[in-house]
Coordinates of C-alpha atoms in Angstrom, one line a residue:
X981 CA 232.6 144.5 89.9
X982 CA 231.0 145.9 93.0
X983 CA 231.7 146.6 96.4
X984 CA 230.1 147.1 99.6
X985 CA 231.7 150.2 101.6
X986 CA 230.4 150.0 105.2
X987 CA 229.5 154.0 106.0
X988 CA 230.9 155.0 109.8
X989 CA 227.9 154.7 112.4
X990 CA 227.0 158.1 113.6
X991 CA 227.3 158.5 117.4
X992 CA 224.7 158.3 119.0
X993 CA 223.6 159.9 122.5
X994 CA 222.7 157.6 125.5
X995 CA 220.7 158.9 127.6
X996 CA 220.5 157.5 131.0
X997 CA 216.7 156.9 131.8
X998 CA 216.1 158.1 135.5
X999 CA 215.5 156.3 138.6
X1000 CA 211.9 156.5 138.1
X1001 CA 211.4 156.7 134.6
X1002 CA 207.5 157.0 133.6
X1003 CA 206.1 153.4 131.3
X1004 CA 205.7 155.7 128.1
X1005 CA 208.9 157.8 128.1
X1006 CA 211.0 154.5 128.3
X1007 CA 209.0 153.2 125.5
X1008 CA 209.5 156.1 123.8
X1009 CA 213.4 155.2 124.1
X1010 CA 213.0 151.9 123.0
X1011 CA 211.4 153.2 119.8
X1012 CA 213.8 155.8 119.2
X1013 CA 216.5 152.8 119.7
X1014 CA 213.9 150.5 116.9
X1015 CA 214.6 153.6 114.3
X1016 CA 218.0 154.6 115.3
X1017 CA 219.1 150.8 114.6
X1018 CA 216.9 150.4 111.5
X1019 CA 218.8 153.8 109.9
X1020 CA 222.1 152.0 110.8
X1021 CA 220.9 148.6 108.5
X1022 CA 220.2 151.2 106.4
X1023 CA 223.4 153.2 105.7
X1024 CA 225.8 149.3 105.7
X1025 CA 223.2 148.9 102.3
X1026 CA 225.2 151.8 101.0
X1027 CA 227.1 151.0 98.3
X1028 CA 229.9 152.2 95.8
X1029 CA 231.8 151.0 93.0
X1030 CA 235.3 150.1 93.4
X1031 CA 236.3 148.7 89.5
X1032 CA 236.9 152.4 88.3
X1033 CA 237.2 155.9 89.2
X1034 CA 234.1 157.3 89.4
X1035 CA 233.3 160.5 87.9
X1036 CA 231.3 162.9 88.1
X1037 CA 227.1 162.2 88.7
X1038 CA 224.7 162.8 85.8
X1039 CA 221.4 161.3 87.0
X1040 CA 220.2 160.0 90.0
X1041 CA 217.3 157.2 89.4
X1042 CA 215.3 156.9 92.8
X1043 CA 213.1 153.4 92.2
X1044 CA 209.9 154.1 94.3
X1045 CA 209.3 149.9 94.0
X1046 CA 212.7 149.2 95.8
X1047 CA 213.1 152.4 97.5
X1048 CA 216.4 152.7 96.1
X1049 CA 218.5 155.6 94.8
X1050 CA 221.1 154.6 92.2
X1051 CA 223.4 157.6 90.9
X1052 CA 225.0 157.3 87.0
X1053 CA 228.1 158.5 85.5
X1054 CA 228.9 158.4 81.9
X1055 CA 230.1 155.0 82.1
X1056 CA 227.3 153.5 84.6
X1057 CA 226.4 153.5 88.3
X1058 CA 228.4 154.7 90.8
X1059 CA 226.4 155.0 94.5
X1060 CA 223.4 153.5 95.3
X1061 CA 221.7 153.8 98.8
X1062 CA 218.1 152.3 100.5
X1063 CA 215.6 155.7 100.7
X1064 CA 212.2 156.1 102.3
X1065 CA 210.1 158.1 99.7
X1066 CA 206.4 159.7 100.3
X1067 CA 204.0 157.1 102.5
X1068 CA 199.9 156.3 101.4
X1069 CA 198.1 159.6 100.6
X1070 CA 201.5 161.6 100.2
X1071 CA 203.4 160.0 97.9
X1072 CA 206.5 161.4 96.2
X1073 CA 205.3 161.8 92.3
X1074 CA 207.0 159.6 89.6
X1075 CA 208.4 161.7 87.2
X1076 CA 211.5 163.6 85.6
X1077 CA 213.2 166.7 87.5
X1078 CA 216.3 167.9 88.2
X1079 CA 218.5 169.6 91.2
X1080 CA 217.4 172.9 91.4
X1081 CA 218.7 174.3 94.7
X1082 CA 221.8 173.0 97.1
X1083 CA 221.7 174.3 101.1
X1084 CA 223.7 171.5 103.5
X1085 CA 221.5 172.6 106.6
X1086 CA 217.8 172.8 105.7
X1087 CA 214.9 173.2 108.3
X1088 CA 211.3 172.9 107.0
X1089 CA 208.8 175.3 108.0
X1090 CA 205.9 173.0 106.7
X1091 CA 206.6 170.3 109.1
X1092 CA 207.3 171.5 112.6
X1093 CA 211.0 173.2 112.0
X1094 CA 212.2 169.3 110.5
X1095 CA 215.8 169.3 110.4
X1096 CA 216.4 168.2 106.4
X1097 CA 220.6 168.0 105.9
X1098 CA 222.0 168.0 102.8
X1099 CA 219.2 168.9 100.8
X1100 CA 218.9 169.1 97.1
X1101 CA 215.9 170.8 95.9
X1102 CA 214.1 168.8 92.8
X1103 CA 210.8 171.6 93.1
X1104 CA 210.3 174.7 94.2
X1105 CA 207.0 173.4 95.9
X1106 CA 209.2 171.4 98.2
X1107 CA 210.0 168.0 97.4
X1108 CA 213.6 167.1 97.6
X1109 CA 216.1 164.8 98.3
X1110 CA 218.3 165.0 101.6
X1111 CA 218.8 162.9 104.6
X1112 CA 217.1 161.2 107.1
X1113 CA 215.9 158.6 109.6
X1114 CA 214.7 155.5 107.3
X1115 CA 212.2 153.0 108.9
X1116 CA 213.0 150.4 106.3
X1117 CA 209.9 151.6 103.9
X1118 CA 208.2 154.8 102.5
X1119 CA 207.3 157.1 105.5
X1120 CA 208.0 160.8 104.2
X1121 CA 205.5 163.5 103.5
X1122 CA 206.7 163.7 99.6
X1123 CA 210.5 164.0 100.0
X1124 CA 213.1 161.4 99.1
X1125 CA 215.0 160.7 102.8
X1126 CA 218.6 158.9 102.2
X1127 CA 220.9 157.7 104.8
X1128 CA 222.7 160.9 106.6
X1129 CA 226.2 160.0 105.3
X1130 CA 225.0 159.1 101.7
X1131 CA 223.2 162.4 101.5
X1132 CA 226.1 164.4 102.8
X1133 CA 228.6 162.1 100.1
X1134 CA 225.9 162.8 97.4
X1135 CA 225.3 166.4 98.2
X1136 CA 229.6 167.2 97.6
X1137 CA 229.4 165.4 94.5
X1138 CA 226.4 166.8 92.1
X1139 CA 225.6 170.2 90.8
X1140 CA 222.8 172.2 89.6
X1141 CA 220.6 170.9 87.1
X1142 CA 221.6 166.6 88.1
X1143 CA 218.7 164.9 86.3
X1144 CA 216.9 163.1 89.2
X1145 CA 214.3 160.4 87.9
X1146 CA 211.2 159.4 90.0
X1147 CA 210.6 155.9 88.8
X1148 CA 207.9 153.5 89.5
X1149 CA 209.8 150.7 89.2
X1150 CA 213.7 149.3 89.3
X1151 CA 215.1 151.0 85.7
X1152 CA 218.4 151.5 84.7
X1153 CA 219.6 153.4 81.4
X1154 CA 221.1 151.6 78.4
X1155 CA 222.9 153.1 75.2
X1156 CA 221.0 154.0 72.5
X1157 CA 221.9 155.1 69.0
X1158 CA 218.9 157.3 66.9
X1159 CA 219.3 159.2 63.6
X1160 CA 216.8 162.4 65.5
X1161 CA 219.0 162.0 68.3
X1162 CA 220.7 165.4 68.8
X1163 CA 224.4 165.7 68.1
X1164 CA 227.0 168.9 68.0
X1165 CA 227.1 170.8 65.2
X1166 CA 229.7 169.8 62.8
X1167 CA 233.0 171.9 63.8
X1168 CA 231.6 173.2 67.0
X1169 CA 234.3 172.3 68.9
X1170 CA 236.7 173.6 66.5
X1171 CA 234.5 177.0 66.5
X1172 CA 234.8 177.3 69.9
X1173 CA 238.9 177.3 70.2
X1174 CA 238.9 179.3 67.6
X1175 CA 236.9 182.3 69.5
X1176 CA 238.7 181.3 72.7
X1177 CA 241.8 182.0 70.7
X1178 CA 240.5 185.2 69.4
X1179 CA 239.3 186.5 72.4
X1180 CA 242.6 186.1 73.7
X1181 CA 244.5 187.6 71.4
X1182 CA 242.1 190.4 71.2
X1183 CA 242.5 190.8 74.8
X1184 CA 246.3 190.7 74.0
X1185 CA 246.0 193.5 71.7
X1186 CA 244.0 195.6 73.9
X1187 CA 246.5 195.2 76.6
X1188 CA 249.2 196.1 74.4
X1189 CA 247.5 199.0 73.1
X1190 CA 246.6 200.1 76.6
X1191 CA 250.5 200.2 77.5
X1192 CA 251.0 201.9 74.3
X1193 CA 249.0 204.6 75.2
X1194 CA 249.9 205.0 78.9
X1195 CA 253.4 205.3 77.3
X1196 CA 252.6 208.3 75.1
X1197 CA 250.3 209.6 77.6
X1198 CA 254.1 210.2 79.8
X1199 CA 255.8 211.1 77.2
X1200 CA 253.4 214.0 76.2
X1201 CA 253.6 214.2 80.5
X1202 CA 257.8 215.0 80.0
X1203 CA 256.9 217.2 77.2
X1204 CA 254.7 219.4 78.4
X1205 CA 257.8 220.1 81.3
X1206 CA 259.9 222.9 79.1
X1207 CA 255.8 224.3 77.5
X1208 CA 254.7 224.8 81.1
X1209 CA 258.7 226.4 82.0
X1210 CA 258.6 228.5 79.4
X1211 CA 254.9 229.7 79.3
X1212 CA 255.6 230.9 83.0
X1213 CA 259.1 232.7 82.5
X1214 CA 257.3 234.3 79.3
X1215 CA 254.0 235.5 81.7
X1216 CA 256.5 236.6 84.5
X1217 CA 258.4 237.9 81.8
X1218 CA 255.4 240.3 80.2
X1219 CA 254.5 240.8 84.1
X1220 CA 258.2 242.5 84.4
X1221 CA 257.6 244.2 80.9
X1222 CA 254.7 245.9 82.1
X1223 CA 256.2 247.5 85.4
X1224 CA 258.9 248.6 83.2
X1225 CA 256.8 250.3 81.0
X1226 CA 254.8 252.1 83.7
X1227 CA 258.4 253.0 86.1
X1228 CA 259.8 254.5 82.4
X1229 CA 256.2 256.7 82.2
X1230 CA 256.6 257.8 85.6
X1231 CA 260.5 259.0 85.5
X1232 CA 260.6 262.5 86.8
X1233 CA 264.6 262.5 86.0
X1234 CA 266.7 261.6 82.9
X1235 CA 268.7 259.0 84.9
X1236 CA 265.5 257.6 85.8
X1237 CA 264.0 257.4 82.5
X1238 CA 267.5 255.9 81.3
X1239 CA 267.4 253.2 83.6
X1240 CA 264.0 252.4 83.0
X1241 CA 264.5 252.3 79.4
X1242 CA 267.0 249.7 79.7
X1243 CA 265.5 247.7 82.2
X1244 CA 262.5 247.3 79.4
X1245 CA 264.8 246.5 76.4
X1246 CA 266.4 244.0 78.8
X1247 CA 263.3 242.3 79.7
X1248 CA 261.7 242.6 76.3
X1249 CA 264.5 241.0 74.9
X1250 CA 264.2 238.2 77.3
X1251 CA 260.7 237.9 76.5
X1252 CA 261.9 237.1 72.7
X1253 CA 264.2 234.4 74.0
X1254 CA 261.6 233.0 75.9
X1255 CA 258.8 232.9 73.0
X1256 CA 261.4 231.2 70.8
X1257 CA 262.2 228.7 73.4
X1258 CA 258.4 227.8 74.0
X1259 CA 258.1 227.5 70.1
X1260 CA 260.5 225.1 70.0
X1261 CA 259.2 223.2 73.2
X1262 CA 255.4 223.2 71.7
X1263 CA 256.8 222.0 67.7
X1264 CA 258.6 219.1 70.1
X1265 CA 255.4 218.2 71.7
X1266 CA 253.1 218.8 69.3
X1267 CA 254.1 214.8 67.6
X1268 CA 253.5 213.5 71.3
X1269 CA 250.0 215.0 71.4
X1270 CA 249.4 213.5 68.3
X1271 CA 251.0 210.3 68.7
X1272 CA 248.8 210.2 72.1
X1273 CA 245.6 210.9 70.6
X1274 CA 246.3 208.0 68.1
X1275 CA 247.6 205.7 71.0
X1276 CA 244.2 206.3 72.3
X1277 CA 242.6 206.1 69.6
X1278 CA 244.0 202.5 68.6
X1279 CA 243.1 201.4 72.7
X1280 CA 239.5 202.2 72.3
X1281 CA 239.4 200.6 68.7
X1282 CA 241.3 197.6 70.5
X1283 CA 238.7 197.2 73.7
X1284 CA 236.0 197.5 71.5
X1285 CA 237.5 194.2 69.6
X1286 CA 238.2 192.5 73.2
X1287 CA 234.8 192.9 74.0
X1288 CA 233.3 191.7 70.7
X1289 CA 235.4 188.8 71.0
X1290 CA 234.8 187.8 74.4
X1291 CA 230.8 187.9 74.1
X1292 CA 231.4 185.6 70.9
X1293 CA 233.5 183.5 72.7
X1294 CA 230.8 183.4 75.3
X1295 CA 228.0 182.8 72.7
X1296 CA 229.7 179.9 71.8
X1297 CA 230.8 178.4 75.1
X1298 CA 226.6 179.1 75.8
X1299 CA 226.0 176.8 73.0
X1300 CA 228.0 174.2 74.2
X1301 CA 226.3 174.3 77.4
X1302 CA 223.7 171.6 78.0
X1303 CA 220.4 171.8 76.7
X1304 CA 217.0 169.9 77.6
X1305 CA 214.5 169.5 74.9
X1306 CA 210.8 168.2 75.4
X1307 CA 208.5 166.9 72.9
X1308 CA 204.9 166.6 74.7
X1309 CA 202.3 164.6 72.7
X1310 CA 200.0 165.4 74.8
X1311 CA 200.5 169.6 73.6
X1312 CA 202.1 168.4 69.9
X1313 CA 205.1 170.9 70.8
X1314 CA 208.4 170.8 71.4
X1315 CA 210.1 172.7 74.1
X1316 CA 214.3 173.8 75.0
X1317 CA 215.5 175.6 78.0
X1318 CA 219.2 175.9 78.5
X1319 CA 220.3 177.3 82.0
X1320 CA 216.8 177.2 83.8
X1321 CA 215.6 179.5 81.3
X1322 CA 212.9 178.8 77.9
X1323 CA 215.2 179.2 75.0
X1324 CA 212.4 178.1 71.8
X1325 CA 209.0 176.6 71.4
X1326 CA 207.9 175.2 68.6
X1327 CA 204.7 172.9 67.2
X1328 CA 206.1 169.7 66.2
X1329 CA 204.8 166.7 64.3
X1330 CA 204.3 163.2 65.9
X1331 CA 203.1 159.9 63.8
X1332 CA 200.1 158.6 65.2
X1333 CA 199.4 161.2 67.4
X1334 CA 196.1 159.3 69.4
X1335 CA 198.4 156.6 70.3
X1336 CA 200.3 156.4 73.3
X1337 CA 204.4 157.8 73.3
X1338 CA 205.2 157.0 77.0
X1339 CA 207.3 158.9 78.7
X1340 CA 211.7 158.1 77.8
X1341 CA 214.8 160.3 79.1
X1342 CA 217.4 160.2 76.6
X1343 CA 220.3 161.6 78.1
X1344 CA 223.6 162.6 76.2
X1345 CA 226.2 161.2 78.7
X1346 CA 229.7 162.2 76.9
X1347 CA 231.8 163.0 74.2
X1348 CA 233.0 160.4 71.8
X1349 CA 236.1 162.7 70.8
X1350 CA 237.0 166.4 71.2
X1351 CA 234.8 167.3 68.4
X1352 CA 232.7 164.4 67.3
X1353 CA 229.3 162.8 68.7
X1354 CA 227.9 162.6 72.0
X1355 CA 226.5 158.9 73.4
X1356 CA 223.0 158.6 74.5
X1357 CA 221.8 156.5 77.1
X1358 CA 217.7 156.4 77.5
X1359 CA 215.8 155.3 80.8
X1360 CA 212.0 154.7 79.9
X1361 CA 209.1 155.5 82.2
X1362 CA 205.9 153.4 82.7
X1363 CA 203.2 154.5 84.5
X1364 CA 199.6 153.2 86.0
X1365 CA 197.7 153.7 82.8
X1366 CA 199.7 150.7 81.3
X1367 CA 199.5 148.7 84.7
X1368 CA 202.6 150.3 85.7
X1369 CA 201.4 151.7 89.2
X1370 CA 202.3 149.8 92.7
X1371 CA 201.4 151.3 95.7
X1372 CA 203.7 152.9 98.0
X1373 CA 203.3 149.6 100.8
X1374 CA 203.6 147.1 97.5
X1375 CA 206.5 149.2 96.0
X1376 CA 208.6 148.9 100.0
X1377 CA 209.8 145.6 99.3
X1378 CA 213.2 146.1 102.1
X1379 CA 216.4 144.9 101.8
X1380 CA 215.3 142.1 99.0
X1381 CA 214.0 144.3 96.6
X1382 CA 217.5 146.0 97.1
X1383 CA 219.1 143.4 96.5
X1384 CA 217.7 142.6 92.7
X1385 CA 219.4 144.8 89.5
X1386 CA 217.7 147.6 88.3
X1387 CA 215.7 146.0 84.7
X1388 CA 217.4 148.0 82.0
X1389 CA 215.3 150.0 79.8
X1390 CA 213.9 148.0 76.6
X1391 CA 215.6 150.3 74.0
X1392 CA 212.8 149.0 71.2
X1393 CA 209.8 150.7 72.7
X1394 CA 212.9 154.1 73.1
X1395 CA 213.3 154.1 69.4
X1396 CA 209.4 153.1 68.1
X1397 CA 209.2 156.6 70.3
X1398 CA 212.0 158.2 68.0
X1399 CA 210.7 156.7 64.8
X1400 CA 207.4 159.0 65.4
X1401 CA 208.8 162.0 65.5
X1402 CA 209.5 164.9 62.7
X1403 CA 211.2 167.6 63.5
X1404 CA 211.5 170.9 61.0
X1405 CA 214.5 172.0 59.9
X1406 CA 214.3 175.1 60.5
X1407 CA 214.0 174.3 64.5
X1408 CA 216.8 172.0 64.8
X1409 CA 218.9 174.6 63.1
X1410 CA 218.0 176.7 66.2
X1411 CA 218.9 174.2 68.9
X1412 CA 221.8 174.9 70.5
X1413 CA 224.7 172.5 70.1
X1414 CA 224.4 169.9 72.1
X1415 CA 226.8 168.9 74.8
X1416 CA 227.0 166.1 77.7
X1417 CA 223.7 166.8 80.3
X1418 CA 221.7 167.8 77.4
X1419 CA 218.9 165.7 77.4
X1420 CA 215.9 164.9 75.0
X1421 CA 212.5 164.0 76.7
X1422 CA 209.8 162.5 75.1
X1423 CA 206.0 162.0 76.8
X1424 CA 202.6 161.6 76.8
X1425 CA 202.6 164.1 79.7
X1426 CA 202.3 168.0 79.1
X1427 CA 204.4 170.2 81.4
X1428 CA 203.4 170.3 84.8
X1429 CA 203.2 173.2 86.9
X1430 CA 206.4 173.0 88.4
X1431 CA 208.0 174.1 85.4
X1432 CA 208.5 178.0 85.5
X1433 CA 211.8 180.4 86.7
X1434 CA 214.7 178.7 87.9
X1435 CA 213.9 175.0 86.9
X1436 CA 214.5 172.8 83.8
X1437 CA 211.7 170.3 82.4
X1438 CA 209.5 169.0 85.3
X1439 CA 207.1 166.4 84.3
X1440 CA 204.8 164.1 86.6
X1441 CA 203.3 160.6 85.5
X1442 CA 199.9 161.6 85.3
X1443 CA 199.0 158.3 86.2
X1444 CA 200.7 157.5 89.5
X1445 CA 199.9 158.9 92.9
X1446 CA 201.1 162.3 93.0
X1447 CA 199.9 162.6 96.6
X1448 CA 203.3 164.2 98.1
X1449 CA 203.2 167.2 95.4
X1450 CA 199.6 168.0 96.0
X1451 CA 199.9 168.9 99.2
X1452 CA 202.5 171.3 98.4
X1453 CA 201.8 174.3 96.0
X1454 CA 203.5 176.4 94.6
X1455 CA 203.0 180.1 95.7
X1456 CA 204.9 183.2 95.2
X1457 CA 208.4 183.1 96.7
X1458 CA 208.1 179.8 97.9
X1459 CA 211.2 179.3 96.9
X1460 CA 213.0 181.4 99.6
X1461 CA 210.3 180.6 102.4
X1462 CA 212.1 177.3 103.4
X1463 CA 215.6 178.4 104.3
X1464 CA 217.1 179.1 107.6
X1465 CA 219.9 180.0 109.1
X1466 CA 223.1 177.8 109.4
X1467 CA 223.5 179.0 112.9
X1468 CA 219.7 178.1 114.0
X1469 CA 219.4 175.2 116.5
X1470 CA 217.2 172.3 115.9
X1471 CA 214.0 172.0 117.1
X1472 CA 213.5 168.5 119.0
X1473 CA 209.8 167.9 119.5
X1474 CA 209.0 167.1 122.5
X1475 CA 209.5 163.6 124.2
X1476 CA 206.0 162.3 124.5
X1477 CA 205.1 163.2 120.5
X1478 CA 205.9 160.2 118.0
X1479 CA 209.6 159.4 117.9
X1480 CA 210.4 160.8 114.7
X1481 CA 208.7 163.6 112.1
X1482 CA 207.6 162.9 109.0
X1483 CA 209.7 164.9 106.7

């Protein structure tokens, strides 16, 4: 069951034309009033499902046919939206990406300071999802533009590394079940409480032995009171001595040397008392000392545990992080990168290698139990080598095209891809364990550029129009070169240039 959730119009500023208002500025109003009401249209064909509670986004499928974006949970769609994608000559590229970067208030610097909200990066060359105005069919310059409200709703809801398909045509995904279809290792759950729990408890001990030894450390601090006491009495004491003995040398009289006499077997006798008393303080600290230097001993021992146990805790928690694996026919090699980052490569064998894979997503979408299997959904691509392609003006089919479900994916032609691959052993011991988000890619298509720091798999249908992306190179630290500041104003163009960019 579906709904349709009618998104809050935006306000919108009047603007009261003057007295003598010039022919072309007022038609300028009267387009800006044609867009402004077509954007409206465009954010009532926003809708959401109402039968469940929605969780949390895995994939976003953006139909370039349709011009529709339709976002997936692990039990099926939850938001879909109208979206103007690339125009003729700059088309967005077909293909498989994924979020990348997040900033709610994006300018461009490419295209005259274009005010992009919302924006969710898909490459670092620049295209990217995020709102704006949509004329009702593809009109961007290789960016995916969805209704203001939509993008600002979609924008709270995903995270880094969202799978965002580029599709040709109106696809959803269906379940599939494969025997090379990746599952978690058996007992990795189990594993991974297990180190949680031992990292806690080793973090417990440490803690423990910590206290431990800040309580000897004071008790050796109370004992070293009477030691200190009676080590200065005994120097004062020697100090006395020693005048004694020099007054008794210089004694002219025998009264004086009587005096002086007793004064030294007085203080010499309290220098006995004194050495006897700091005996028996040093024997009484001498256990603390010890018992310190083995609290110590036992903390470092016991940190060095905590620490062990926490990065094996971490291993395995890294494990269980999603992981993306590609298997290119076009290279005959398989691919992971966990994180953003390359993690293995690997040749790999596929059956009938000269004849056409295509290009199929397999996604694992969630976990069956705490410990058990993950479900796999695919979404298969075509492209214009198998008759596939539809230009950009063909593909804008408005609010009808909308208005027809998404074909699900033919899961046949998913697992005659499956059947031809071989794996070795030894590679799929060294795949991580696979969790929800990880994903299994299968193409035709080698790697594209895209693919480097900070990015998972980024592959382009080599044969659609890819327009949009080669206008927009990657170069060295383009990834920082579009940001502004939150604070910056907008740039408005000015009144007599077209109505609206072209973002």
């Amino acid at each position: 069951m579906r709904s349709r959730i009618v998104i809050a119009k935006r306000k919108q500023a009047r603007l009261r034309p003057p007295y003598l208002a010039i022919a072309g500025l007022a038609a300028l109003f009267a387009a800006g009033d044609h867009a402004g009401a077509t954007d409206r249209r465009s954010e009532r064909q926003v809708e959401s499902i109402e039968s469940r509670t929605a969780g949390e986004p895995v994939m976003a499928i953006v139909s370039l046919h349709s011009q529709r974006v339709i976002v997936y949970d692990a039990q099926g769609w939850i938001l879909r939206a109208p979206v103007s994608s690339g125009q003729k000559g700059r088309e967005t590229p077909a293909g498989i990406f994924s979020v990348i970067q997040k900033e709610a208030e994006h300018y461009s610097n490419i295209y005259d300071d274009a005010y992009m909200p919302h924006m969710q990066r898909i490459t670092w060359s620049g295209i990217a999802l995020h709102g704006g105005v949509l004329p009702g069919h593809a009109a961007s310059h290789g960016c995916v533009r969805m209704p203001f409200d939509f993008a600002e709703r979609l924008f709270d809801a995903t995270r880094l590394g969202m799978r965002v398909i580029v599709a040709p045509s109106d696809v959803a995904p269906v379940e599939i079940t494969h025997p090379v279809l990746f599952q978690p290792k058996p007992g990795a759950g189990v594993l991974a409480a297990t180190r949680t729990a031992e990292a806690d408890e080793a973090t417990r001990k440490a803690d423990r032995a910590k206290l431990a030894a800040g309580t000897a450390y004071r008790e050796v601090a109370q004992a070293m009171v009477p030691v200190r006491s009676a080590e200065n009495l005994t120097h004062r004491a020697e100090a006395q001595l020693a005048a004694a003995e020099t007054a008794l040398g210089s004694a002219a009289s025998a009264e004086a040397k009587e005096n002086a006499e007793r004064s030294k077997a007085q203080v010499a006798a309290r220098i006995v008392d004194l050495q006897v008393q700091l005996a028996a303080a040093k024997a009484e600290l001498q256990p603390k000392l010890d018992a310190l230097a083995s609290a110590r001993d036992a903390a470092a021992v016991a940190e060095t545990a905590r620490v062990a146990a926490a990065e094996a805790a971490r291993q395995v928690a890294r494990e269980r992080e999603p992981v993306s694996v590609l298997i290119s026919r076009k290279t005959q090699r398989l691919y992971v990168r966990q994180a953003f980052e390359p993690i293995l490569e690997s040749p790999v064998t596929i059956l009938d290698a000269d004849r056409p894979i295509g290009t199929h997503v397999f996604t694992a979408m969630e976990r069956t139990n705490d410990d058990g299997n993950v479900r796999w959904t695919v979404v298969s691509l075509d492209d214009g080598r198998h008759g596939g392609a539809v230009e950009p003006q063909v593909r804008a089919r408005g609010d009808h095209a909308r208005d027809v479900e998404p074909m699900p994916t033919d899961p046949i032609s998913a697992k005659s891809a499956l059947d031809r691959i071989v794996i070795p052993q030894d590679v799929l011991d060294r795949i991580a364990g696979i969790a929800p988000r990880s994903s299994l890619i299968i193409t035709d298509e080698a790697l594209s550029s895209e693919t480097g720091k900070g990015t998972d798999f980024v592959v382009l249908l080599s044969g659609e129009p890819q327009g949009g992306i080669k206008m927009r190179r990657r170069g060295p630290g383009d990834e920082f070169s579009y940001a502004r500041s939150r604070g910056r104003m907008l740039y408005w163009r000015s009144p007599f240039a077209l109505p609206f960019s072209n973002w």
